[in-house]
XYZ file of C-alpha atoms in Angstrom:
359
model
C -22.718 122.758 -22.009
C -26.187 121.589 -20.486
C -27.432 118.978 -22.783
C -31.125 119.529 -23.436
C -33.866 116.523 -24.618
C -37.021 117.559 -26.785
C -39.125 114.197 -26.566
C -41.677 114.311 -29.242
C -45.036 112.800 -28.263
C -45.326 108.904 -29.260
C -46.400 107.985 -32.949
C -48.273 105.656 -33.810
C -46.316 103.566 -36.419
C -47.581 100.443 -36.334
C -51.407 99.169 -36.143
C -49.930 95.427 -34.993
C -47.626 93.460 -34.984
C -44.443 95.971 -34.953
C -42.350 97.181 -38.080
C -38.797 96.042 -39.620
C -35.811 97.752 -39.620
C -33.617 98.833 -42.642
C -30.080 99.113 -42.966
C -28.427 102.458 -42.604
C -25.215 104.135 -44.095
C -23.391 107.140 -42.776
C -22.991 110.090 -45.007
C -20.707 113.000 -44.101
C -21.226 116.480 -44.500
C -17.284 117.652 -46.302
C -16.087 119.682 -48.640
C -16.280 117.337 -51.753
C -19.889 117.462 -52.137
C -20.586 120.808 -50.883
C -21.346 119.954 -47.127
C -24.772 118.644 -48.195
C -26.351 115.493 -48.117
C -29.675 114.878 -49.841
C -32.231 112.547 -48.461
C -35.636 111.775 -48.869
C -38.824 111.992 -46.609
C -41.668 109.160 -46.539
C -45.042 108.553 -47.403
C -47.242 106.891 -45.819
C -48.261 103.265 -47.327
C -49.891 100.660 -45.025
C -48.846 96.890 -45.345
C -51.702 94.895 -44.892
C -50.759 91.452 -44.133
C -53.309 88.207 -43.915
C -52.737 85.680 -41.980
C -54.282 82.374 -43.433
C -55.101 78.456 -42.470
C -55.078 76.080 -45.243
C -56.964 73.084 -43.746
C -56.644 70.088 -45.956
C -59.711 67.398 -45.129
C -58.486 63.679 -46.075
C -61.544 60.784 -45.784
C -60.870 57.509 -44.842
C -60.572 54.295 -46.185
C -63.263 52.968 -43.794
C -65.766 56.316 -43.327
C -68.874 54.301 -44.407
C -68.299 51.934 -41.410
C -66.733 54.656 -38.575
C -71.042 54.659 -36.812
C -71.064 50.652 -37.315
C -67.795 49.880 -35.681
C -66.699 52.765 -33.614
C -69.250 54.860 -33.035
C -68.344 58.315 -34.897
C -71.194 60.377 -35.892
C -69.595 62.619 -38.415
C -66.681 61.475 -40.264
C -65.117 63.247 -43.237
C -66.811 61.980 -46.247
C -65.036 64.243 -49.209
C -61.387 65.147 -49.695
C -61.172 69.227 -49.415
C -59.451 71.872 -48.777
C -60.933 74.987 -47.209
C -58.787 78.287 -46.092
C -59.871 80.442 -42.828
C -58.885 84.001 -42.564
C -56.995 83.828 -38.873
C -55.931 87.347 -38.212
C -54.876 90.297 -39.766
C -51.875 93.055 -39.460
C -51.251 96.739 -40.609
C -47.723 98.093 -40.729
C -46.905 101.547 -41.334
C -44.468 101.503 -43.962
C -43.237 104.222 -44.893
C -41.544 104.718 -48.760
C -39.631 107.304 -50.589
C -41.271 110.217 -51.729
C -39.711 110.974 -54.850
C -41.830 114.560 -54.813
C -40.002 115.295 -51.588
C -36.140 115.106 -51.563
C -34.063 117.694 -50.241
C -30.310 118.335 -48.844
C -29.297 119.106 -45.926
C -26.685 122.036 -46.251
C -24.718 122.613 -43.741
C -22.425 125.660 -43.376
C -18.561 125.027 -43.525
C -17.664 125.944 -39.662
C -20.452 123.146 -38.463
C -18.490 119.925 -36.416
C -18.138 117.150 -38.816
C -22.035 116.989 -39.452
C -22.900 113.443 -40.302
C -26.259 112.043 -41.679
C -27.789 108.346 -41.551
C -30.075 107.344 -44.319
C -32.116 104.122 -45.113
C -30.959 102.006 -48.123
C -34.032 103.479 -49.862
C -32.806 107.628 -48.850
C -34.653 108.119 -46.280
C -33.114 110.257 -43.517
C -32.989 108.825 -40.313
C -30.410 110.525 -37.778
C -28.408 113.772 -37.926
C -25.345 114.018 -35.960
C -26.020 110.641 -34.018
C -26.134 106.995 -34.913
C -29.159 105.474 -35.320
C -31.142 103.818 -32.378
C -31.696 100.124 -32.066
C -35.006 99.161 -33.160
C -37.147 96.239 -31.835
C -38.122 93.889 -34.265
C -41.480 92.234 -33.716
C -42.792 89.690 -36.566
C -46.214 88.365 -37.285
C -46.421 84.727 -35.443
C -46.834 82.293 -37.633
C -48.141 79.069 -35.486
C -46.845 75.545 -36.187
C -49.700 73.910 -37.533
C -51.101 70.248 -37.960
C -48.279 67.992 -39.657
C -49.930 65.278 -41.491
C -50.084 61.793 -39.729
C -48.046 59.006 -40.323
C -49.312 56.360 -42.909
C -51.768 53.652 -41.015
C -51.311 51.040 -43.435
C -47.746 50.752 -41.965
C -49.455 49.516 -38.921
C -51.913 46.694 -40.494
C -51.667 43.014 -39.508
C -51.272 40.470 -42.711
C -54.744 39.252 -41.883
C -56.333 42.395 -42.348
C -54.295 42.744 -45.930
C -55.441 39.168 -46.980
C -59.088 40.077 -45.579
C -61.358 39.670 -49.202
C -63.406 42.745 -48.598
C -63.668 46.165 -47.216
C -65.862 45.507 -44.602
C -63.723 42.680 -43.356
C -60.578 44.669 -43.279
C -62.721 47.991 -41.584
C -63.825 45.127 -38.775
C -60.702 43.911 -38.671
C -58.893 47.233 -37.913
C -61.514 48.454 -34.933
C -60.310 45.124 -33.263
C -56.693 46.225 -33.552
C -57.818 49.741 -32.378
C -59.577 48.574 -29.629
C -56.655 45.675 -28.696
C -54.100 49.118 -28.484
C -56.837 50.354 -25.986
C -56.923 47.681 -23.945
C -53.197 47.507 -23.806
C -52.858 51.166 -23.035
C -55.309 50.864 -19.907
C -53.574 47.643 -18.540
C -50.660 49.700 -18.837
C -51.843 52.563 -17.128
C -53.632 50.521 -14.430
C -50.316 48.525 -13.870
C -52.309 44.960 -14.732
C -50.052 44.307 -17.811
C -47.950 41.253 -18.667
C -44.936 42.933 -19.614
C -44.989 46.536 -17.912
C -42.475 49.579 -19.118
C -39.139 48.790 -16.731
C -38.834 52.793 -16.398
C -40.285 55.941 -17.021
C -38.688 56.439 -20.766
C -39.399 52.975 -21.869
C -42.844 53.814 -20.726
C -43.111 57.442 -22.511
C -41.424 55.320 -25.686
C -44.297 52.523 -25.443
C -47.368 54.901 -24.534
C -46.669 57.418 -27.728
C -46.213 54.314 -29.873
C -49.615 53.217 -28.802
C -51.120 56.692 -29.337
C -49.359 56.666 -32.784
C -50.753 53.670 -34.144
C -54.311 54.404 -32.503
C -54.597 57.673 -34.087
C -53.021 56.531 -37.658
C -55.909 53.726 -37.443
C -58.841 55.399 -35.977
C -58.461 58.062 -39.368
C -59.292 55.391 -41.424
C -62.680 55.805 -39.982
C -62.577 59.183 -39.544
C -60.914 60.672 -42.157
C -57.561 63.046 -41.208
C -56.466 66.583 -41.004
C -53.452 68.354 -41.812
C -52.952 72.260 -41.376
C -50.688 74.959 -42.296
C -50.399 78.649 -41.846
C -48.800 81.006 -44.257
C -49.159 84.906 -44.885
C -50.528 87.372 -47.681
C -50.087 91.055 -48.038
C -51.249 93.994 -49.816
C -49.661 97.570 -49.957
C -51.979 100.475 -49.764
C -51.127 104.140 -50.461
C -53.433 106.813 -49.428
C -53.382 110.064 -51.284
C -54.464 113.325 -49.834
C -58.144 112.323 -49.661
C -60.541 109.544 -47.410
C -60.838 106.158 -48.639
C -64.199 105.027 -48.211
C -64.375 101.250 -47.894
C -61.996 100.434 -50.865
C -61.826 97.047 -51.437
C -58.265 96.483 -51.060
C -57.995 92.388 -51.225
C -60.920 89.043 -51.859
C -60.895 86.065 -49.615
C -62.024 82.894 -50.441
C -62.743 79.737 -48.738
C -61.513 77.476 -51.628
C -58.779 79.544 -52.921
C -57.693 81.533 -49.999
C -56.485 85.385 -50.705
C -57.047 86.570 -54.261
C -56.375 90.190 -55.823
C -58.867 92.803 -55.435
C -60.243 92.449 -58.930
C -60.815 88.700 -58.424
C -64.779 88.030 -57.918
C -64.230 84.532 -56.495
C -63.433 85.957 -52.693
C -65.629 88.036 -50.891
C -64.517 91.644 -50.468
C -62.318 92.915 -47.698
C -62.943 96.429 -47.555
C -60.732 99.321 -45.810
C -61.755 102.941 -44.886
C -59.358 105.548 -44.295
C -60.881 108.864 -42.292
C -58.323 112.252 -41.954
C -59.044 113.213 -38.639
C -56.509 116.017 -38.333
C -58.094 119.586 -37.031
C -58.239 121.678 -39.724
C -56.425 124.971 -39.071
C -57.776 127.839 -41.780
C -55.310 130.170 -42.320
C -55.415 133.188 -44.652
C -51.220 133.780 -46.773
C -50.592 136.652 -48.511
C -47.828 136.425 -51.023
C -45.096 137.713 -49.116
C -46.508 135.257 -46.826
C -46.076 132.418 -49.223
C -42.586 133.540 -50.205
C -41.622 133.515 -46.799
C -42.741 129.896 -46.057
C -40.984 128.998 -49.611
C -37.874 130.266 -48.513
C -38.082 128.723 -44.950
C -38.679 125.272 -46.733
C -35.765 125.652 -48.762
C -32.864 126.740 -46.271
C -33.210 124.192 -43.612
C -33.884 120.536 -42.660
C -37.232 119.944 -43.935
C -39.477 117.244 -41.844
C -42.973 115.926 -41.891
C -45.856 116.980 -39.507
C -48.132 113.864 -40.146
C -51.935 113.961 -39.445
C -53.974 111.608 -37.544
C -56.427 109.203 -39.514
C -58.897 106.386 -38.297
C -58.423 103.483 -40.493
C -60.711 100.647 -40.720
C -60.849 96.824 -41.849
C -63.792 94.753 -42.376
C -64.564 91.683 -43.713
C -68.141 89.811 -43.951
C -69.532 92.934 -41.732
C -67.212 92.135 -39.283
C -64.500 94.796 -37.919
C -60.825 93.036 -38.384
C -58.847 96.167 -36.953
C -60.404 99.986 -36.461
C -57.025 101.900 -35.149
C -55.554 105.764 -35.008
C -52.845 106.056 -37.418
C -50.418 108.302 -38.480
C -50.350 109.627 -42.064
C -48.179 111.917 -44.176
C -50.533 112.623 -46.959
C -53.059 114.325 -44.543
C -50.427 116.227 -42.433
C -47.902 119.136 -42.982
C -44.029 119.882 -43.565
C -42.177 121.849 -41.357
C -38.598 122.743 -41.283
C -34.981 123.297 -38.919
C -33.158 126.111 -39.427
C -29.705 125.569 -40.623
C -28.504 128.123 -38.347
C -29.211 125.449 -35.538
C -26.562 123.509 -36.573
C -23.843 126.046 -36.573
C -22.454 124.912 -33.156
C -19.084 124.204 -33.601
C -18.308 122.478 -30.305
C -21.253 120.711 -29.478
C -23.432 119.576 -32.526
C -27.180 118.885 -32.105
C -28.290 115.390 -32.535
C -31.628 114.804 -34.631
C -33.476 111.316 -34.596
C -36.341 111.060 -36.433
C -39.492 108.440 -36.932
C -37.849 107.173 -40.221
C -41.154 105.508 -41.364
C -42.746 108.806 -41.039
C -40.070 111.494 -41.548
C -41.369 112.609 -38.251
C -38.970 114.651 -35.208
C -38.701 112.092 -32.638
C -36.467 114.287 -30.295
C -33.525 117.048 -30.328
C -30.873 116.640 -28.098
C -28.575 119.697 -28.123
């Protein structure tokens, strides 16, 4: 037999950053319970998922005298801690629709029908094993590690010294001695010069070490992290029109939508599926009832433009897919009557979606 491919067009599952992959289990089609197998089709929610620097602002010891003795401008003066929105994800995730579980009956003759489902009952595969999926996560970068204490690197006459100013004078000398060293180095005029190339890497980051650890006594330091926040949306049937969905704050970082201390971050959701008016009689209706309930039922999901924003600025503006504005359609069971060569069904398992037929 000629095996035949139905390729579904591409779906758009995932606004960024990818989506991640369930476990599956095999469920056969036997006798003992009926040749059926129920499973359950998706909704649409969308993950929205924050991603967020926490910048923590240290002043130094010596800030009043960083102009007098080094020449900085603009140290840090205050301890803080201020958050930045960085970026920003949506994920098409799609959950069980407890309004939407059927079974899959197949008819006694079919060849060892088989089903996969998600841990959650949603169907993924008839007749064929699930496809590998490729896992893409949100990048988290590595940050700004705090620095290593200076006041490991002070000289017993700076401890001794009776004042501040004396030990803030005291230090630039010893920050400007590990410059001087470092350029003799690097010009080759030192005493005692590096005998090879890791004994010199070993003695230049030393000398960077200690001349950063000091200089932030003048200047203050800066350590920063990155962690994420999300927030599950789920649309109903009708537009969302700039729903405030999650608060940022600059002192606090994400906050719940109800929380006044963050400014708003607002999302719009637009159907932009073509409308298709169609006039059922009843025998009409009974017809598509009946259709629905003796076959493999699947979604049809519209097309929707969804929309971030934050401080009037657009964070993402994307086509999506979503169930709640689309349609249901259905396989006939008589499809999978083939008793020597079974059809194979993969779906989009975040949408419920056909994603191709091979027969």
């Amino acid at each position: 037999m000629i095996r035949v491919k139905y390729l579904i067009p591409t779906l758009f599952l995932a606004v960024a950053f990818g989506v991640s992959a369930q476990k599956t289990t095999r469920v056969n089609a036997i006798k003992a319970n009926d040749y059926g197998v129920v499973y359950s089709l998706p909704k649409t929610s969308f993950e929205i998922t924050l991603l967020v620097k926490k910048t923590t602002y240290r002043k130094g010891e010596f800030y009043p005298y960083a102009q007098r003795y080094l020449g900085i401008e603009k140290p840090i003066t205050e301890d803080k801690i201020v958050y930045t929105l960085e970026d920003i994800s949506i994920v098409n995730r799609g959950i069980p629709d407890k309004n939407n579980s059927f079974m899959v009956a197949f008819r006694p003759k079919s060849l060892e029908p088989f089903v996969h489902l998600r841990e959650d009952g949603v169907i993924v595969t008839i007749n064929a094993n699930p496809e590998s999926e490729t896992v893409e996560e949100l990048k988290i970068p590595q940050g700004l590690p705090p620095s290593v204490n200076p006041r490991n690197y002070l000289s017993q006459e700076t401890l001794m010294a009776g004042s501040t100013a004396k030990q803030a004078e005291l230090v630039a000398r010893q920050i400007f001695g590990l410059r001087s060293s470092r350029t003799d180095i690097l010009t080759g005029e030192a005493e005692n010069m590096p005998p090879d190339g890791n004994a010199y890497k070993v003695v230049m980051d030393e000398i960077n070490r200690q001349e950063k650890a000091l200089t932030e006594l003048f200047t203050g330091s800066e350590q920063a992290e990155y962690f994420t926040h999300s927030y599950t949306v789920v649309p109903d049937e009708r537009d969302i029109d700039r729903r405030v969905v999650a608060r940022f704050s600059e002192k606090l970082g994400p906050v719940d939508a109800d929380n006044l201390a963050g400014e708003p971050i607002y999302l719009s959701l637009v159907n932009k599926t073509p409308k298709v008016e169609m006039q059922l009689s009843e025998r009409d209706l009974k017809r598509l009832e009946n259709k629905l309930s003796d076959g493999i039922v699947y979604n049809v999901p519209g097309k929707a433009m969804l929309n971030i924003e934050f401080r009037n600025r657009i964070l993402a503006n994307k086509e999506v897919d979503v169930v709640q504005y689309g349609t249901q359609d259905v396989l006939v069971r008589r499809m999978f009557d083939n008793t020597k060569q079974p059809i194979k069904v993969y779906f989009y398992p975040e949408l419920g979606a056909i994603k191709q037929i091979i027969q």
